[in-house]
Coordinates of C-alpha atoms in Angstrom, one line a residue:
M1 CA 45.5 63.5 15.0
F2 CA 48.7 61.1 14.0
G3 CA 50.5 64.4 13.3
L4 CA 54.1 63.2 13.4
I5 CA 53.9 59.9 11.5
K6 CA 51.5 61.4 8.9
N7 CA 54.4 64.3 8.5
K8 CA 57.2 61.5 8.1
I9 CA 55.1 59.6 5.6
K10 CA 54.6 62.4 3.5
S11 CA 58.3 63.7 3.7
F12 CA 59.2 60.1 2.7
A13 CA 57.0 60.1 -0.3
K14 CA 58.4 63.4 -1.4
S15 CA 62.0 62.2 -1.1
I16 CA 61.1 59.3 -3.3
E17 CA 59.3 61.6 -5.9
D18 CA 62.3 63.8 -5.9
K19 CA 64.7 60.8 -6.6
L20 CA 62.8 59.2 -9.1
K21 CA 62.4 62.4 -11.3
T22 CA 66.0 62.7 -11.6
K23 CA 66.2 59.1 -12.8
E24 CA 66.7 58.0 -16.4
P25 CA 63.4 56.3 -17.6
E26 CA 63.2 52.7 -18.4
P27 CA 61.0 51.9 -21.6
A28 CA 57.5 50.7 -20.6
E29 CA 56.6 47.3 -21.7
E30 CA 53.2 48.5 -23.1
V31 CA 55.1 51.0 -25.5
E32 CA 57.7 48.7 -26.4
E33 CA 55.0 46.0 -27.6
V34 CA 53.3 48.9 -29.6
V35 CA 56.4 50.0 -31.4
T36 CA 57.4 46.6 -32.1
E37 CA 54.0 45.9 -33.8
L38 CA 54.4 49.1 -36.0
E39 CA 57.9 48.0 -36.8
E40 CA 56.7 44.7 -38.4
K41 CA 53.7 46.2 -39.9
A42 CA 56.0 48.7 -41.9
T43 CA 58.4 45.8 -42.7
A44 CA 55.6 43.9 -44.2
K45 CA 54.2 46.7 -46.3
E46 CA 57.7 47.3 -47.3
A47 CA 58.0 43.9 -48.5
E48 CA 54.7 43.8 -50.1
E49 CA 55.6 47.0 -52.4
Q50 CA 59.0 45.8 -53.4
P51 CA 57.7 43.0 -55.9
Q52 CA 54.9 45.4 -57.1
K53 CA 57.3 47.9 -58.3
P54 CA 59.4 45.6 -60.6
A55 CA 56.1 44.3 -61.9
K56 CA 55.0 47.8 -63.1
T57 CA 58.3 48.5 -64.6
E58 CA 58.2 45.0 -66.4
A59 CA 54.7 46.1 -67.9
I60 CA 56.4 49.3 -69.2
L61 CA 59.0 47.4 -70.8
E62 CA 56.4 44.9 -72.2
K63 CA 54.6 47.8 -73.7
K64 CA 57.8 49.2 -75.3
K65 CA 58.9 45.8 -76.7
P66 CA 56.4 45.4 -79.5
K67 CA 57.4 48.8 -80.6
E68 CA 61.0 47.5 -80.8
A69 CA 59.9 44.4 -82.8
K70 CA 58.3 46.7 -85.0
E71 CA 61.4 48.8 -85.8
K72 CA 63.6 45.8 -86.6
P73 CA 61.8 45.2 -89.7
A74 CA 62.1 49.0 -90.5
E75 CA 65.7 48.5 -90.6
K76 CA 65.7 46.3 -93.7
P77 CA 65.2 48.9 -96.1
L78 CA 68.6 50.1 -95.4
E79 CA 69.7 47.7 -98.0
K80 CA 68.0 49.9 -100.8
P81 CA 70.5 52.8 -100.4
A82 CA 73.2 50.6 -101.2
Q83 CA 71.6 49.4 -104.4
F84 CA 71.1 52.9 -105.4
K85 CA 74.6 54.0 -104.6
A86 CA 76.1 51.0 -107.0
P87 CA 73.4 49.9 -109.4
A88 CA 76.0 48.4 -111.6
Q89 CA 77.0 45.8 -108.8
E90 CA 75.0 43.2 -107.2
P91 CA 75.1 43.5 -103.5
K92 CA 76.8 40.9 -101.7
Q93 CA 75.3 38.7 -99.2
E94 CA 77.7 39.6 -96.4
S95 CA 77.2 43.2 -96.8
V96 CA 73.3 42.8 -96.3
L97 CA 74.0 40.8 -93.1
A98 CA 76.6 42.8 -91.9
E99 CA 74.6 46.0 -91.6
P100 CA 71.9 44.4 -89.2
E101 CA 74.7 43.4 -87.1
A102 CA 76.2 46.8 -87.1
Q103 CA 72.5 48.0 -85.6
R104 CA 72.4 45.5 -82.9
P105 CA 74.9 47.4 -80.6
K106 CA 72.7 50.1 -80.5
L107 CA 69.8 48.2 -79.7
E108 CA 71.5 46.7 -76.8
D109 CA 72.8 50.0 -75.4
A110 CA 69.3 51.2 -75.6
K111 CA 68.0 48.0 -73.4
A112 CA 70.7 48.4 -71.0
K113 CA 70.0 52.2 -70.8
L114 CA 66.3 51.5 -70.0
A115 CA 67.3 48.7 -67.4
K116 CA 69.3 51.5 -65.6
Q117 CA 66.3 53.8 -65.6
K118 CA 64.3 50.9 -64.2
T119 CA 66.6 50.5 -61.5
R120 CA 67.1 54.0 -60.3
A121 CA 63.2 54.4 -60.5
Q122 CA 62.8 51.3 -58.3
A123 CA 65.4 52.3 -55.9
A124 CA 64.0 55.8 -55.6
K125 CA 60.6 54.8 -54.7
A126 CA 61.8 51.9 -52.5
E127 CA 63.9 54.5 -50.3
K128 CA 60.9 56.8 -49.6
P129 CA 58.7 54.2 -47.4
K130 CA 62.0 53.5 -45.4
E131 CA 62.6 57.1 -44.4
V132 CA 59.0 57.6 -43.1
T133 CA 59.1 54.2 -41.3
K134 CA 62.3 55.1 -39.7
E135 CA 60.9 58.8 -38.7
K136 CA 57.7 57.1 -37.3
V137 CA 59.6 54.5 -35.3
G138 CA 62.2 57.1 -34.1
L139 CA 59.5 59.5 -32.9
L140 CA 57.7 56.6 -30.9
T141 CA 61.1 55.7 -29.6
K142 CA 61.6 58.8 -28.0
L143 CA 58.0 59.1 -26.7
K144 CA 58.3 55.9 -24.9
K145 CA 61.5 56.9 -23.1
T146 CA 60.5 60.4 -22.1
V147 CA 56.9 60.3 -21.5
V148 CA 55.6 57.1 -20.7
G149 CA 58.8 55.3 -19.4
T150 CA 59.1 54.1 -15.9
V151 CA 61.5 54.4 -13.2
S152 CA 62.2 52.3 -10.3
L153 CA 64.1 52.6 -7.2
S154 CA 67.4 50.4 -6.9
S155 CA 68.1 48.2 -4.0
S156 CA 70.5 50.3 -2.2
E157 CA 68.2 53.6 -2.8
L158 CA 65.2 51.6 -1.2
D159 CA 67.5 50.4 1.7
Q160 CA 68.3 54.0 2.5
F161 CA 64.8 55.3 2.0
L162 CA 63.3 52.7 4.2
L163 CA 65.9 52.9 7.1
D164 CA 65.1 56.6 7.3
L165 CA 61.4 55.8 7.3
E166 CA 62.1 53.2 10.1
F167 CA 63.9 55.8 12.4
S168 CA 61.2 58.3 11.8
M169 CA 58.5 55.7 12.9
L170 CA 60.4 55.0 16.1
E171 CA 60.5 58.6 16.7
A172 CA 56.7 58.8 16.3
D173 CA 56.3 56.1 19.1
V174 CA 56.1 53.2 16.9
A175 CA 57.3 50.0 18.7
A176 CA 60.2 48.4 16.9
D177 CA 58.6 45.2 15.9
S178 CA 55.9 47.2 14.5
A179 CA 58.2 49.4 12.4
E180 CA 60.0 46.5 11.3
K181 CA 56.8 45.2 10.2
V182 CA 55.6 48.0 8.1
V183 CA 59.2 48.4 6.3
S184 CA 58.9 44.6 5.5
L185 CA 55.5 45.4 3.9
L186 CA 56.8 48.6 2.1
R187 CA 59.9 46.7 0.8
D188 CA 57.9 44.1 -0.9
K189 CA 55.7 46.9 -2.4
F190 CA 58.3 49.3 -3.6
S191 CA 60.7 46.6 -4.8
K192 CA 58.0 45.6 -7.5
A193 CA 56.8 48.9 -8.2
K194 CA 57.4 50.9 -11.5
F195 CA 56.8 54.7 -11.6
K196 CA 55.6 56.1 -14.9
R197 CA 57.0 59.4 -15.7
N198 CA 53.7 61.2 -16.7
E199 CA 51.9 60.1 -13.4
D200 CA 51.7 61.5 -10.1
I201 CA 54.4 59.8 -8.3
S202 CA 53.8 61.2 -4.6
Q203 CA 50.3 59.9 -5.2
K204 CA 51.7 56.5 -6.2
V205 CA 54.1 56.4 -3.2
M206 CA 51.1 57.3 -0.8
E207 CA 48.9 54.4 -2.5
L208 CA 51.8 52.1 -2.0
F209 CA 51.7 53.1 1.8
R210 CA 48.1 52.8 2.0
E211 CA 48.0 49.1 0.8
S212 CA 50.9 48.3 3.3
L213 CA 49.0 49.8 6.1
S214 CA 45.8 48.3 4.9
E215 CA 47.6 44.9 5.4
L216 CA 48.8 45.5 8.5
F217 CA 45.4 46.8 9.9
Q218 CA 43.7 43.8 8.5
Q219 CA 45.5 41.4 11.0
N220 CA 43.4 43.2 13.6
K221 CA 40.9 40.6 14.8
A222 CA 38.3 42.9 16.1
F223 CA 34.8 41.8 17.0
D224 CA 31.5 43.3 18.0
I225 CA 30.9 43.0 21.9
L226 CA 27.1 43.7 21.4
A227 CA 26.8 40.3 19.7
K228 CA 28.3 38.6 22.9
T229 CA 24.8 39.0 24.7
Q230 CA 23.7 36.3 22.4
T231 CA 25.7 33.5 23.9
A232 CA 26.2 35.1 27.7
R233 CA 23.7 36.2 30.1
P234 CA 24.3 38.2 32.0
L235 CA 27.6 39.2 29.9
K236 CA 30.2 40.1 32.4
I237 CA 32.8 42.7 31.2
L238 CA 35.9 43.5 33.3
M239 CA 37.1 46.6 32.8
L240 CA 40.9 47.3 33.2
G241 CA 43.8 50.0 32.8
P242 CA 45.7 52.5 34.8
N243 CA 44.2 55.4 36.5
G244 CA 43.5 58.6 34.5
V245 CA 43.1 57.1 31.2
G246 CA 39.2 57.9 30.8
K247 CA 38.4 54.1 32.2
T248 CA 34.9 55.4 33.9
T249 CA 34.1 57.6 30.9
T250 CA 34.4 54.7 28.5
I251 CA 32.4 52.6 30.6
G252 CA 29.6 55.1 30.0
K253 CA 30.1 54.9 26.4
V254 CA 29.9 51.2 26.3
T255 CA 26.9 51.2 28.5
K256 CA 25.0 53.6 26.0
M257 CA 26.2 51.3 23.1
F258 CA 24.4 48.2 24.9
Q259 CA 21.2 50.7 25.6
N260 CA 20.8 51.9 22.1
Q261 CA 20.6 47.9 21.5
G262 CA 17.8 47.6 24.1
K263 CA 19.9 45.8 26.7
K264 CA 19.8 46.5 30.4
V265 CA 23.2 47.1 32.2
V266 CA 24.2 47.1 35.8
F267 CA 27.8 48.8 37.2
A268 CA 29.8 47.0 39.8
A269 CA 32.0 49.6 41.8
A270 CA 34.9 47.3 42.2
D271 CA 37.5 50.1 42.7
T272 CA 37.3 50.3 46.4
W273 CA 40.9 51.5 46.6
R274 CA 41.2 54.9 44.6
A275 CA 39.3 58.1 46.4
A276 CA 36.1 59.3 44.6
S277 CA 36.1 56.5 42.2
I278 CA 32.7 55.3 43.4
E279 CA 31.3 58.8 43.2
Q280 CA 32.6 59.0 39.7
L281 CA 30.9 56.0 38.7
E282 CA 27.8 56.8 40.2
E283 CA 27.5 60.1 38.1
H284 CA 27.4 58.3 35.2
A285 CA 25.2 55.7 36.1
N286 CA 22.8 58.5 37.2
R287 CA 22.8 60.1 33.8
L288 CA 22.4 56.7 32.0
G289 CA 19.7 55.5 34.2
V290 CA 21.6 52.6 35.4
K291 CA 22.1 50.9 38.9
V292 CA 25.4 50.7 40.8
I293 CA 26.1 47.8 43.0
K294 CA 28.9 49.1 45.8
H295 CA 30.5 48.5 48.9
A296 CA 32.4 50.7 51.1
Y297 CA 35.8 52.1 50.4
G298 CA 38.5 49.3 51.2
A299 CA 36.1 46.5 50.9
D300 CA 36.9 43.2 48.9
P301 CA 36.6 44.1 45.1
T302 CA 35.7 40.5 44.2
A303 CA 32.7 40.7 46.8
V304 CA 31.4 44.0 45.2
A305 CA 31.5 42.1 41.7
F306 CA 30.2 38.9 42.7
D307 CA 26.9 40.8 44.4
A308 CA 26.6 42.7 41.0
V309 CA 26.5 39.4 38.9
K310 CA 23.7 37.9 41.3
H311 CA 21.7 41.2 40.9
A312 CA 21.7 40.9 37.5
E313 CA 20.6 37.3 37.5
A314 CA 18.0 38.0 39.8
H315 CA 16.5 41.0 37.9
N316 CA 17.2 39.9 34.2
V317 CA 20.0 42.1 33.5
D318 CA 21.7 41.6 30.1
V319 CA 25.1 43.1 31.0
V320 CA 27.4 43.5 34.3
I321 CA 30.1 46.1 33.6
I322 CA 32.8 45.6 36.4
D323 CA 34.9 48.9 37.4
T324 CA 38.5 48.1 38.7
A325 CA 41.3 50.0 40.4
G326 CA 44.4 50.7 38.3
R327 CA 47.2 48.4 39.0
Q328 CA 50.8 48.6 38.8
E329 CA 53.3 45.8 38.7
T330 CA 54.8 47.0 41.9
N331 CA 51.5 46.6 43.9
V332 CA 51.3 43.0 44.7
N333 CA 48.1 43.3 46.8
L334 CA 46.1 45.0 44.0
V335 CA 47.7 42.6 41.5
E336 CA 46.7 39.7 43.7
Q337 CA 43.0 41.3 44.2
L338 CA 42.8 41.2 40.3
R339 CA 43.6 37.6 40.1
K340 CA 41.0 36.9 42.5
I341 CA 38.3 38.7 40.6
N342 CA 39.2 36.8 37.5
R343 CA 39.2 33.6 39.1
V344 CA 36.0 34.0 41.0
I345 CA 33.6 35.9 38.2
Q346 CA 35.1 34.3 35.0
P347 CA 34.2 37.4 33.0
D348 CA 33.1 36.8 29.5
L349 CA 35.4 40.0 28.2
R350 CA 38.6 41.3 29.9
L351 CA 39.1 44.6 28.3
F352 CA 42.1 47.0 28.5
I353 CA 41.2 50.8 28.4
G354 CA 44.2 52.6 27.3
E355 CA 45.2 56.2 25.9
G356 CA 46.1 56.5 22.3
I357 CA 48.5 59.2 22.9
V358 CA 51.1 57.6 25.4
G359 CA 53.3 56.1 22.6
N360 CA 55.2 52.8 23.4
A361 CA 54.3 53.0 27.2
I362 CA 51.0 51.4 26.6
L363 CA 52.8 48.4 25.5
E364 CA 54.1 47.6 29.0
Q365 CA 50.8 48.0 30.5
I366 CA 49.3 45.6 28.1
K367 CA 51.8 43.2 28.6
A368 CA 51.5 43.2 32.5
Y369 CA 47.8 42.6 32.2
K370 CA 48.2 40.0 29.5
E371 CA 50.5 38.0 32.1
T372 CA 48.4 38.7 35.0
I373 CA 45.0 37.7 33.9
G374 CA 44.9 38.0 29.9
L375 CA 43.0 40.3 27.6
D376 CA 40.3 40.0 25.1
G377 CA 40.4 43.3 23.6
V378 CA 41.6 46.9 23.7
I379 CA 39.8 50.1 23.6
L380 CA 42.1 53.3 22.9
T381 CA 40.7 56.5 24.2
K382 CA 41.8 60.3 23.4
M383 CA 41.9 59.2 19.6
D384 CA 40.6 62.6 18.7
L385 CA 43.7 64.4 20.2
D386 CA 46.7 65.3 18.0
N387 CA 48.9 62.4 18.9
K388 CA 52.0 61.1 17.1
G389 CA 50.1 58.3 15.7
G390 CA 52.6 55.5 16.6
T391 CA 50.4 53.7 19.6
V392 CA 47.7 52.0 17.5
L393 CA 50.7 50.4 15.2
S394 CA 52.5 49.5 18.3
V395 CA 49.1 47.9 19.9
L396 CA 48.4 46.0 16.7
M397 CA 51.4 43.9 16.9
E398 CA 50.7 42.6 20.5
D399 CA 48.3 40.1 19.2
V400 CA 45.3 41.6 21.1
P401 CA 42.5 42.9 19.1
V402 CA 41.7 46.7 19.3
L403 CA 38.0 47.2 19.4
Y404 CA 37.2 50.6 19.7
F405 CA 38.3 54.1 19.5
G406 CA 37.2 57.3 21.8
V407 CA 36.9 60.0 19.6
G408 CA 35.3 62.7 22.1
Q409 CA 33.7 63.2 25.6
G410 CA 30.1 62.3 24.6
Y411 CA 28.6 58.9 25.1
D412 CA 28.1 58.7 21.4
D413 CA 31.9 59.3 20.7
L414 CA 32.9 55.6 20.6
I415 CA 33.5 54.1 17.2
P416 CA 34.3 50.5 16.3
F417 CA 37.8 49.9 14.9
S418 CA 38.0 50.7 11.4
K419 CA 41.0 50.7 9.0
E420 CA 39.7 53.3 6.8
F421 CA 39.6 55.6 9.9
L422 CA 43.0 55.0 10.5
L423 CA 44.1 55.4 7.0
E424 CA 42.4 58.6 6.7
K425 CA 44.1 60.1 9.6
M426 CA 47.3 58.8 8.7
L427 CA 47.5 59.5 5.2
S428 CA 45.1 62.7 4.3

């Protein structure tokens, strides 16, 4: 079921996936934080290492200084060779002082050379961690852009995709108002969405669809009609809808639901206009063990419904289900009969029975009944068939709660409204 709209959604998801795969990724915020943290740690480590290295070099120099101090006294014996060369002459004070002065440039050169070696060693050691740090950070930067980076749709791209989807939904018999509502929800979701390059983009798109449709389905104010028997006795239910939609069969399904709760039910054959309508209702009544209150064909439908209510009150019956003829707006007499039944009987529930496969045509039917007598709920039949899927979305926008889905021909084939059921059928 929901074949067309399901295919449209999947096609839309695939087109977005293809588009996003070709876009340049944006850096992911989480990875940006990791890279920044690593860069800060590397910088701090480098700052800690720099003052330590000169300290080591200074320690080496300190060790060498005592040696130099020892060498200075050793320079004094240089005076002796002068004494041996000229024993007849006394050495002048100037010559004794001049020779140490001559050795000082050599000592200064040695210190300068040692300082240069220290600077070179320090620079060489300092360069290695920088290269490693840059290499690590560079690798992470590439990873964050190509592996865990994110992509998103631009405003113009999103507008085009949503426009295409809206047309597709209209083709799937979704009413214009419903299509606009879905598109609005999707626009909000997709405008905030970020897609990671290493995730299943198609699955992510379908999840956004699921969230949007789920929000739409949550607006349906479904209720349990079984609980109504606690506040109304007998509970009077007026069944409405066009001919041929499975209204009589649905009456049998609702009856079985009440019987499973131990409730007694009576039928009112108030469709005195359509041929064989009474016999059709009696067939279901015989299968379910239910009494039928009937009059002759052509009788006043209001009188039949009134007698059924009196019978229920007299025989302690819990529920009265009133079958009615299918009405058309052009048939003034049938419309007036319906208004009369509603006015005299004052039903507790007015339920519209319609096919889930007719598309937007059901909206006109619902609007007609709302304007005539009002509606309390909708039951959609034939939901087990392969339909386009747009009917249920359209009905949800009519501000009338969808209560049940008919999903087969058996009496137990009536399920309460479930958004999980719809999501599974639309997106599976």
